[in-house]
Tab-separated table of N, CA and C in Angstrom:
chain	number	residue	atom	x	y	z
A	28	MET	N	-11.042	-57.327	210.976
A	28	MET	CA	-10.039	-57.864	209.694
A	28	MET	C	-11.107	-57.890	208.625
A	29	THR	N	-11.162	-57.591	207.565
A	29	THR	CA	-12.483	-56.930	206.234
A	29	THR	C	-11.596	-58.460	205.451
A	30	THR	N	-12.917	-58.934	204.683
A	30	THR	CA	-12.839	-60.815	204.434
A	30	THR	C	-12.992	-59.875	202.664
A	31	ILE	N	-13.141	-59.792	201.165
A	31	ILE	CA	-13.020	-59.844	200.278
A	31	ILE	C	-13.358	-60.801	199.829
A	32	MET	N	-14.720	-60.091	198.778
A	32	MET	CA	-15.241	-62.068	198.391
A	32	MET	C	-15.062	-61.840	196.484
A	33	ALA	N	-14.426	-62.763	196.571
A	33	ALA	CA	-14.304	-62.531	194.572
A	33	ALA	C	-14.391	-62.454	193.695
A	34	ASP	N	-15.350	-63.802	194.339
A	34	ASP	CA	-16.429	-64.804	193.322
A	34	ASP	C	-17.754	-64.061	193.441
A	35	ALA	N	-18.891	-63.654	194.063
A	35	ALA	CA	-19.963	-63.012	194.585
A	35	ALA	C	-20.382	-62.111	193.564
A	36	PRO	N	-21.118	-62.171	192.584
A	36	PRO	CA	-21.748	-62.083	191.942
A	36	PRO	C	-21.992	-60.437	191.900
A	37	VAL	N	-21.565	-59.346	190.959
A	37	VAL	CA	-22.015	-58.397	191.350
A	37	VAL	C	-23.357	-57.479	190.494
A	38	ALA	N	-24.154	-56.858	191.046
A	38	ALA	CA	-26.062	-56.952	190.395
A	38	ALA	C	-25.314	-55.189	189.326
A	39	ASP	N	-25.510	-54.844	188.389
A	39	ASP	CA	-25.091	-54.019	187.304
A	39	ASP	C	-26.711	-53.173	187.160
A	40	THR	N	-27.032	-52.387	187.912
A	40	THR	CA	-28.061	-51.383	187.407
A	40	THR	C	-27.916	-50.322	186.533
A	41	ARG	N	-27.147	-50.170	186.327
A	41	ARG	CA	-26.599	-48.778	184.667
A	41	ARG	C	-27.481	-49.332	183.905
A	42	GLN	N	-28.367	-48.737	183.258
A	42	GLN	CA	-29.243	-48.933	181.747
A	42	GLN	C	-27.406	-48.971	180.507
A	43	PRO	N	-28.361	-49.993	179.158
A	43	PRO	CA	-27.222	-49.860	178.825
A	43	PRO	C	-26.977	-48.778	178.048
A	44	LEU	N	-25.809	-48.806	177.932
A	44	LEU	CA	-25.637	-47.273	176.479
A	44	LEU	C	-26.462	-47.186	174.990
A	45	PRO	N	-27.257	-46.213	174.964
A	45	PRO	CA	-28.200	-46.407	173.527
A	45	PRO	C	-26.504	-46.968	172.294
A	46	ARG	N	-27.290	-47.909	171.382
A	46	ARG	CA	-27.025	-48.143	169.854
A	46	ARG	C	-26.390	-46.767	169.039
A	47	ARG	N	-25.192	-46.811	168.429
A	47	ARG	CA	-26.002	-46.175	167.523
A	47	ARG	C	-26.371	-46.673	166.236
A	48	PRO	N	-27.131	-45.294	165.218
A	48	PRO	CA	-27.531	-46.120	163.619
A	48	PRO	C	-27.151	-46.618	163.437
A	49	ILE	N	-27.638	-47.167	162.729
A	49	ILE	CA	-27.291	-47.973	161.375
A	49	ILE	C	-27.151	-46.883	160.264
A	50	PRO	N	-25.975	-46.545	159.740
A	50	PRO	CA	-25.376	-45.593	158.459
A	50	PRO	C	-26.463	-45.433	157.686
A	51	HIS	N	-27.340	-44.756	156.722
A	51	HIS	CA	-28.074	-45.240	155.931
A	51	HIS	C	-27.716	-45.405	154.885
A	52	GLU	N	-26.414	-45.910	154.350
A	52	GLU	CA	-25.610	-46.462	152.967
A	52	GLU	C	-25.955	-47.932	153.281
A	53	ARG	N	-25.693	-48.349	154.803
A	53	ARG	CA	-25.391	-49.663	154.770
A	53	ARG	C	-26.577	-50.598	155.404
A	54	ILE	N	-28.145	-50.049	155.085
A	54	ILE	CA	-29.554	-50.239	155.959
A	54	ILE	C	-29.423	-51.062	154.481
A	55	PRO	N	-30.025	-52.223	154.260
A	55	PRO	CA	-30.374	-53.380	152.948
A	55	PRO	C	-31.614	-52.621	152.090
A	56	ASP	N	-32.409	-52.380	152.804
A	56	ASP	CA	-33.939	-52.250	151.841
A	56	ASP	C	-33.982	-50.640	151.339
A	57	ARG	N	-32.922	-49.984	151.620
A	57	ARG	CA	-32.555	-48.355	150.870
A	57	ARG	C	-31.237	-49.192	149.661
A	58	PRO	N	-31.332	-48.148	148.783
A	58	PRO	CA	-30.244	-48.258	147.579
A	58	PRO	C	-29.193	-47.934	147.705
A	59	THR	N	-28.250	-48.329	147.367
A	59	THR	CA	-26.794	-47.815	147.595
A	59	THR	C	-26.617	-46.762	146.923
A	60	PRO	N	-26.131	-45.264	147.701
A	60	PRO	CA	-26.137	-43.612	146.557
A	60	PRO	C	-24.233	-44.129	145.285
A	61	SER	N	-24.478	-43.558	144.369
A	61	SER	CA	-24.142	-43.849	143.370
A	61	SER	C	-23.172	-42.647	143.189
A	62	GLY	N	-22.485	-42.123	143.785
A	62	GLY	CA	-21.485	-41.120	143.628
A	62	GLY	C	-20.489	-41.369	145.535
A	63	THR	N	-19.647	-40.627	145.781
A	63	THR	CA	-18.684	-40.976	146.334
A	63	THR	C	-19.321	-40.772	147.808
A	64	ARG	N	-20.518	-39.576	147.430
A	64	ARG	CA	-21.003	-39.370	148.722
A	64	ARG	C	-22.444	-39.456	148.626
A	65	PRO	N	-23.774	-39.534	149.817
A	65	PRO	CA	-24.629	-39.767	149.709
A	65	PRO	C	-25.623	-38.672	149.042
A	66	HIS	N	-25.041	-37.233	149.562
A	66	HIS	CA	-25.541	-35.934	149.123
A	66	HIS	C	-24.959	-34.894	148.407
A	67	PRO	N	-25.007	-34.939	146.939
A	67	PRO	CA	-24.117	-34.416	146.694
A	67	PRO	C	-23.996	-32.803	147.039
A	68	GLN	N	-22.485	-32.203	146.964
A	68	GLN	CA	-23.119	-30.989	146.808
A	68	GLN	C	-23.213	-30.040	146.425
A	69	ASN	N	-23.279	-28.940	145.169
A	69	ASN	CA	-23.673	-28.854	144.155
A	69	ASN	C	-23.575	-26.763	144.366
A	70	LEU	N	-22.591	-26.641	144.567
A	70	LEU	CA	-22.501	-24.707	144.690
A	70	LEU	C	-22.318	-23.805	143.811
A	71	ALA	N	-22.147	-24.446	142.607
A	71	ALA	CA	-22.743	-23.515	141.552
A	71	ALA	C	-24.210	-23.481	141.154
A	72	ALA	N	-25.427	-23.711	141.334
A	72	ALA	CA	-26.729	-23.787	141.309
A	72	ALA	C	-27.263	-22.587	142.544
A	73	ASP	N	-26.386	-22.301	143.546
A	73	ASP	CA	-27.042	-21.650	144.244
A	73	ASP	C	-25.911	-19.981	144.384
A	74	PRO	N	-26.448	-19.295	143.828
A	74	PRO	CA	-26.009	-18.317	143.542
A	74	PRO	C	-25.877	-17.452	144.225
A	75	MET	N	-26.441	-17.409	145.628
A	75	MET	CA	-25.634	-16.643	146.991
A	75	MET	C	-24.394	-17.388	147.397
A	76	LEU	N	-24.209	-18.763	146.847
A	76	LEU	CA	-22.948	-19.903	147.852
A	76	LEU	C	-21.353	-19.195	147.064
A	77	THR	N	-22.018	-18.746	145.271
A	77	THR	CA	-21.488	-18.426	144.698
A	77	THR	C	-20.806	-17.528	144.639
A	78	GLU	N	-21.498	-16.339	144.762
A	78	GLU	CA	-20.917	-14.519	145.003
A	78	GLU	C	-20.137	-14.732	146.803
A	79	ALA	N	-20.770	-15.354	147.483
A	79	ALA	CA	-20.245	-15.344	148.914
A	79	ALA	C	-19.130	-15.685	148.664
A	80	LEU	N	-18.498	-17.286	148.055
A	80	LEU	CA	-17.198	-17.449	147.648
A	80	LEU	C	-16.757	-16.510	147.179
A	81	ARG	N	-17.084	-15.845	145.570
A	81	ARG	CA	-16.094	-14.675	145.179
A	81	ARG	C	-15.250	-13.781	146.006
A	82	ARG	N	-16.834	-13.599	147.000
A	82	ARG	CA	-15.981	-12.099	147.829
A	82	ARG	C	-14.993	-12.625	148.692
A	83	VAL	N	-14.548	-13.727	149.437
A	83	VAL	CA	-14.151	-14.401	150.539
A	83	VAL	C	-12.544	-14.681	149.040
A	84	VAL	N	-12.711	-14.558	148.532
A	84	VAL	CA	-11.231	-15.445	147.539
A	84	VAL	C	-10.699	-13.668	146.857
A	85	GLU	N	-11.605	-12.585	147.039
A	85	GLU	CA	-11.189	-11.327	145.992
A	85	GLU	C	-10.380	-10.885	147.636
A	86	LEU	N	-10.975	-11.355	148.976
A	86	LEU	CA	-10.419	-10.468	150.413
A	86	LEU	C	-8.700	-11.203	150.464
A	87	GLU	N	-9.102	-12.367	150.232
A	87	GLU	CA	-7.713	-12.834	150.243
A	87	GLU	C	-7.021	-12.491	149.452
A	88	ILE	N	-6.875	-12.373	148.156
A	88	ILE	CA	-6.074	-11.650	146.983
A	88	ILE	C	-5.733	-11.052	147.570
A	89	GLY	N	-6.662	-9.986	148.580
A	89	GLY	CA	-6.725	-8.639	148.511
A	89	GLY	C	-6.049	-7.251	147.354
A	90	PRO	N	-5.185	-6.723	146.987
A	90	PRO	CA	-5.097	-5.459	146.365
A	90	PRO	C	-4.003	-5.969	145.505
A	91	ARG	N	-3.174	-6.828	145.561
A	91	ARG	CA	-2.617	-7.469	144.245
A	91	ARG	C	-2.563	-8.314	143.426
A	92	GLU	N	-3.104	-7.380	142.367
A	92	GLU	CA	-3.468	-8.020	140.447
A	92	GLU	C	-2.078	-7.281	139.663
A	93	VAL	N	-2.162	-7.853	139.040
A	93	VAL	CA	-0.829	-7.878	138.137
A	93	VAL	C	-0.262	-6.770	137.926
A	94	GLY	N	0.394	-6.542	138.409
A	94	GLY	CA	1.468	-5.447	138.276
A	94	GLY	C	2.061	-4.992	139.340
A	95	ALA	N	1.888	-5.416	140.567
A	95	ALA	CA	1.540	-5.044	141.940
A	95	ALA	C	2.560	-5.251	142.413
A	96	LEU	N	3.203	-4.214	143.282
A	96	LEU	CA	4.493	-4.780	144.363
A	96	LEU	C	4.127	-4.576	145.394
A	97	TYR	N	4.341	-5.717	146.422
A	97	TYR	CA	3.597	-5.424	147.730
A	97	TYR	C	4.848	-6.289	148.520
A	98	ARG	N	5.192	-6.000	149.425
A	98	ARG	CA	6.050	-6.324	150.671
A	98	ARG	C	5.746	-7.146	152.696
A	99	ASN	N	6.525	-8.340	152.142
A	99	ASN	CA	5.961	-8.442	153.978
A	99	ASN	C	7.205	-9.553	154.193
A	100	VAL	N	7.315	-9.901	155.470
A	100	VAL	CA	8.192	-10.634	156.086
A	100	VAL	C	9.637	-11.135	154.967
A	101	ASP	N	8.526	-11.667	153.833
A	101	ASP	CA	10.052	-13.139	153.037
A	101	ASP	C	10.396	-12.345	152.117
A	102	GLY	N	10.100	-10.948	151.135
A	102	GLY	CA	10.028	-10.419	150.445
A	102	GLY	C	9.647	-9.124	150.125
A	103	VAL	N	9.768	-8.407	149.168
A	103	VAL	CA	8.791	-8.118	147.801
A	103	VAL	C	8.884	-8.555	146.295
A	104	PHE	N	7.982	-8.985	146.073
A	104	PHE	CA	7.181	-9.249	145.201
A	104	PHE	C	6.358	-8.857	144.244
A	105	GLU	N	6.840	-8.770	142.436
A	105	GLU	CA	5.939	-8.541	141.393
A	105	GLU	C	4.474	-9.716	141.796
A	106	VAL	N	3.525	-9.577	141.380
A	106	VAL	CA	2.850	-9.764	140.853
A	106	VAL	C	1.967	-9.991	139.158
A	107	LEU	N	2.787	-11.022	138.711
A	107	LEU	CA	3.167	-11.789	137.470
A	107	LEU	C	1.424	-11.841	136.722
A	108	ALA	N	0.164	-13.069	137.610
A	108	ALA	CA	-0.033	-13.278	137.259
A	108	ALA	C	-1.459	-13.184	138.217
A	109	VAL	N	-2.751	-12.905	138.347
A	109	VAL	CA	-3.745	-13.737	139.221
A	109	VAL	C	-4.527	-15.199	138.479
A	110	ILE	N	-4.751	-15.974	139.143
A	110	ILE	CA	-5.174	-16.916	138.792
A	110	ILE	C	-6.720	-17.200	139.517
A	111	ARG	N	-7.756	-17.077	139.209
A	111	ARG	CA	-8.585	-17.687	140.020
A	111	ARG	C	-9.784	-18.730	139.477
A	112	ASP	N	-9.429	-19.243	137.980
A	112	ASP	CA	-9.765	-20.648	137.778
A	112	ASP	C	-9.342	-21.909	139.657
A	113	PRO	N	-10.042	-22.425	139.827
A	113	PRO	CA	-9.823	-23.498	141.251
A	113	PRO	C	-8.995	-24.322	140.632
A	114	GLU	N	-8.983	-24.582	139.572
A	114	GLU	CA	-8.815	-26.180	138.868
A	114	GLU	C	-7.108	-25.482	138.750
A	115	ARG	N	-6.982	-24.689	137.799
A	115	ARG	CA	-5.930	-23.829	137.363
A	115	ARG	C	-4.587	-23.709	138.700
A	116	ALA	N	-5.527	-23.258	140.158
A	116	ALA	CA	-4.977	-23.224	141.327
A	116	ALA	C	-4.647	-24.153	141.899
A	117	ARG	N	-5.230	-25.483	141.807
A	117	ARG	CA	-5.150	-26.242	143.077
A	117	ARG	C	-4.520	-27.194	141.817
A	118	ALA	N	-3.724	-26.945	140.449
A	118	ALA	CA	-2.590	-27.799	139.612
A	118	ALA	C	-1.515	-27.180	140.030
A	119	LEU	N	-1.326	-25.474	140.251
A	119	LEU	CA	-0.244	-25.253	140.558
A	119	LEU	C	0.234	-24.984	141.819
A	120	LEU	N	-0.888	-25.352	142.557
A	120	LEU	CA	-0.347	-25.207	144.236
A	120	LEU	C	-0.488	-26.254	144.640
A	121	LYS	N	-0.703	-27.577	143.354
A	121	LYS	CA	-0.445	-28.970	144.288
A	121	LYS	C	-1.569	-29.426	146.041
A	122	ARG	N	-2.967	-28.115	146.431
A	122	ARG	CA	-3.470	-28.333	147.055
A	122	ARG	C	-4.810	-28.492	146.448
A	123	ARG	N	-5.816	-29.379	147.161
A	123	ARG	CA	-7.090	-30.088	146.478
A	123	ARG	C	-7.965	-28.304	147.170
A	124	SER	N	-7.779	-27.510	148.225
A	124	SER	CA	-9.227	-26.507	148.887
A	124	SER	C	-8.280	-25.106	148.424
A	125	ALA	N	-7.288	-25.439	147.215
A	125	ALA	CA	-6.854	-23.754	146.174
A	125	ALA	C	-8.379	-23.668	146.036
A	126	GLN	N	-7.946	-22.181	145.778
A	126	GLN	CA	-9.238	-21.749	145.284
A	126	GLN	C	-8.492	-20.154	143.708
A	127	TRP	N	-7.589	-20.387	144.012
A	127	TRP	CA	-7.021	-19.379	143.411
A	127	TRP	C	-5.331	-18.969	144.007
A	128	ALA	N	-4.715	-18.837	143.373
A	128	ALA	CA	-3.583	-18.484	143.294
A	128	ALA	C	-2.983	-17.398	142.503
A	129	LEU	N	-1.464	-16.517	142.963
A	129	LEU	CA	-0.862	-16.163	142.220
A	129	LEU	C	0.370	-16.408	141.898
A	130	ILE	N	1.525	-15.946	140.996
A	130	ILE	CA	2.619	-16.152	140.497
A	130	ILE	C	2.660	-15.252	140.247
A	131	VAL	N	3.865	-14.963	140.951
A	131	VAL	CA	4.738	-13.277	141.747
A	131	VAL	C	6.547	-13.994	141.890
A	132	LYS	N	7.606	-12.820	141.823
A	132	LYS	CA	8.634	-12.752	141.559
A	132	LYS	C	9.087	-11.900	142.437
A	133	ASP	N	10.136	-12.342	143.594
A	133	ASP	CA	10.912	-11.627	144.311
A	133	ASP	C	11.418	-10.884	143.634
A	134	VAL	N	11.733	-9.458	143.466
A	134	VAL	CA	12.273	-8.483	143.455
A	134	VAL	C	13.995	-8.256	143.695
A	135	THR	N	13.612	-8.358	145.326
A	135	THR	CA	14.878	-8.346	145.614
A	135	THR	C	16.187	-10.074	145.738
A	136	ARG	N	15.958	-10.849	144.845
A	136	ARG	CA	16.869	-11.500	144.503
A	136	ARG	C	17.440	-11.544	143.409
A	137	ALA	N	18.939	-11.404	142.617
A	137	ALA	CA	19.264	-10.912	141.702
A	137	ALA	C	18.598	-12.756	140.481
A	138	GLY	N	18.714	-12.751	139.330
A	138	GLY	CA	18.321	-14.263	139.208
A	138	GLY	C	16.576	-14.573	139.188
A	139	GLY	N	16.159	-14.240	140.082
A	139	GLY	CA	15.079	-14.655	140.912
A	139	GLY	C	13.708	-14.916	139.970
A	140	GLU	N	12.842	-16.277	140.000
A	140	GLU	CA	12.342	-17.201	139.105
A	140	GLU	C	10.694	-16.838	139.303
A	141	PRO	N	9.760	-16.628	138.253
A	141	PRO	CA	8.778	-17.069	139.169
A	141	PRO	C	8.188	-18.218	139.563
A	142	PHE	N	6.688	-18.109	140.852
A	142	PHE	CA	7.082	-19.263	141.493
A	142	PHE	C	5.176	-18.556	142.011
A	143	ALA	N	4.729	-19.917	142.320
A	143	ALA	CA	3.410	-20.143	142.640
A	143	ALA	C	2.750	-19.785	144.543
A	144	ILE	N	2.358	-19.148	144.388
A	144	ILE	CA	1.606	-18.813	145.875
A	144	ILE	C	-0.116	-18.786	145.937
A	145	GLY	N	-0.361	-19.333	147.413
A	145	GLY	CA	-1.391	-19.253	147.800
A	145	GLY	C	-1.663	-18.501	149.167
A	146	SER	N	-0.581	-18.140	149.757
A	146	SER	CA	-0.678	-17.290	150.759
A	146	SER	C	-1.899	-16.045	150.779
A	147	VAL	N	-2.816	-16.199	151.921
A	147	VAL	CA	-4.083	-14.781	151.775
A	147	VAL	C	-3.040	-13.515	152.198
A	148	TRP	N	-3.721	-11.775	151.618
A	148	TRP	CA	-3.856	-11.021	151.985
A	148	TRP	C	-3.485	-10.587	153.787
A	149	THR	N	-2.176	-9.722	154.572
A	149	THR	CA	-2.465	-10.319	155.554
A	149	THR	C	-2.122	-8.506	156.289
A	150	THR	N	-2.560	-8.372	157.600
A	150	THR	CA	-2.333	-7.125	157.726
A	150	THR	C	-0.456	-6.697	157.995
A	151	SER	N	0.378	-7.683	157.687
A	151	SER	CA	1.453	-7.567	157.317
A	151	SER	C	2.208	-7.138	156.494
A	152	ASP	N	1.150	-7.307	155.297
A	152	ASP	CA	1.615	-7.059	153.753
A	152	ASP	C	1.149	-5.508	154.165
A	153	TYR	N	2.234	-5.252	152.527
A	153	TYR	CA	2.547	-3.415	152.726
A	153	TYR	C	2.427	-3.664	150.828
A	154	LEU	N	1.924	-2.729	150.377
A	154	LEU	CA	1.564	-2.282	148.906
A	154	LEU	C	2.747	-1.307	149.123
A	155	VAL	N	2.778	-1.583	148.177
A	155	VAL	CA	4.244	-0.554	147.897
A	155	VAL	C	4.204	-0.007	146.024
A	156	ARG	N	3.615	-0.951	145.192
A	156	ARG	CA	2.993	0.411	144.404
A	156	ARG	C	1.663	-0.352	143.624
A	157	GLU	N	0.914	0.324	143.248
A	157	GLU	CA	-0.991	-0.409	142.713
A	157	GLU	C	-0.737	-0.717	141.489
A	158	ALA	N	-0.999	-2.236	141.085
A	158	ALA	CA	-1.565	-2.778	139.703
A	158	ALA	C	-1.951	-1.439	139.171
A	159	GLY	N	-1.233	-1.281	137.518
A	159	GLY	CA	-1.581	-1.320	136.835
A	159	GLY	C	-1.138	1.110	137.722
A	160	ALA	N	-0.095	0.949	137.794
A	160	ALA	CA	1.137	2.144	138.559
A	160	ALA	C	1.781	2.529	137.060
A	161	ARG	N	2.256	3.502	136.730
A	161	ARG	CA	3.369	3.287	135.373
A	161	ARG	C	4.700	3.803	136.424
A	162	ARG	N	5.309	2.582	135.575
A	162	ARG	CA	6.968	2.805	136.101
A	162	ARG	C	7.345	3.786	135.525
A	163	VAL	N	8.112	4.671	136.378
A	163	VAL	CA	9.157	5.973	136.440
A	163	VAL	C	11.190	5.768	135.716
A	164	GLU	N	11.177	5.158	134.640
A	164	GLU	CA	12.448	4.876	134.696
A	164	GLU	C	13.493	6.301	134.903
A	165	ALA	N	14.760	5.993	135.459
A	165	ALA	CA	15.357	6.907	136.033
A	165	ALA	C	16.175	7.611	134.934
A	166	PHE	N	15.974	6.976	133.360
A	166	PHE	CA	17.526	7.281	132.716
A	166	PHE	C	16.591	7.071	130.930
A	167	ALA	N	15.325	7.869	130.707
A	167	ALA	CA	14.311	8.052	130.072
A	167	ALA	C	14.344	8.729	129.053
């Protein structure tokens, strides 16, 4: 029969874990940052970043310009407005990350009201009519 000694001290040979460094905001000899972030980002200062963001926005919007008609699984929509101003887009979509918004109207629903969307152009979207294409009236 084996006896286990519960009161015997166990030698811990492991090294102590390293301590995390103190965040620079809490070090007393350093000044506290004035803003909410210690390193504010200014994207407008770099023209390459501004151009890259513009290209991403254009790819996300796709061929949807004012007057375009497109179809996806949700319906057929006419683009009434394209908002590229991030502040207006954020207010319309109620999303802090919005960079753009579209105001569209579902033409398949009777009495459909215009509404704002922020969904990106995908391979499941199909352009029915390009922006600026002339409408052909049946009884002109």
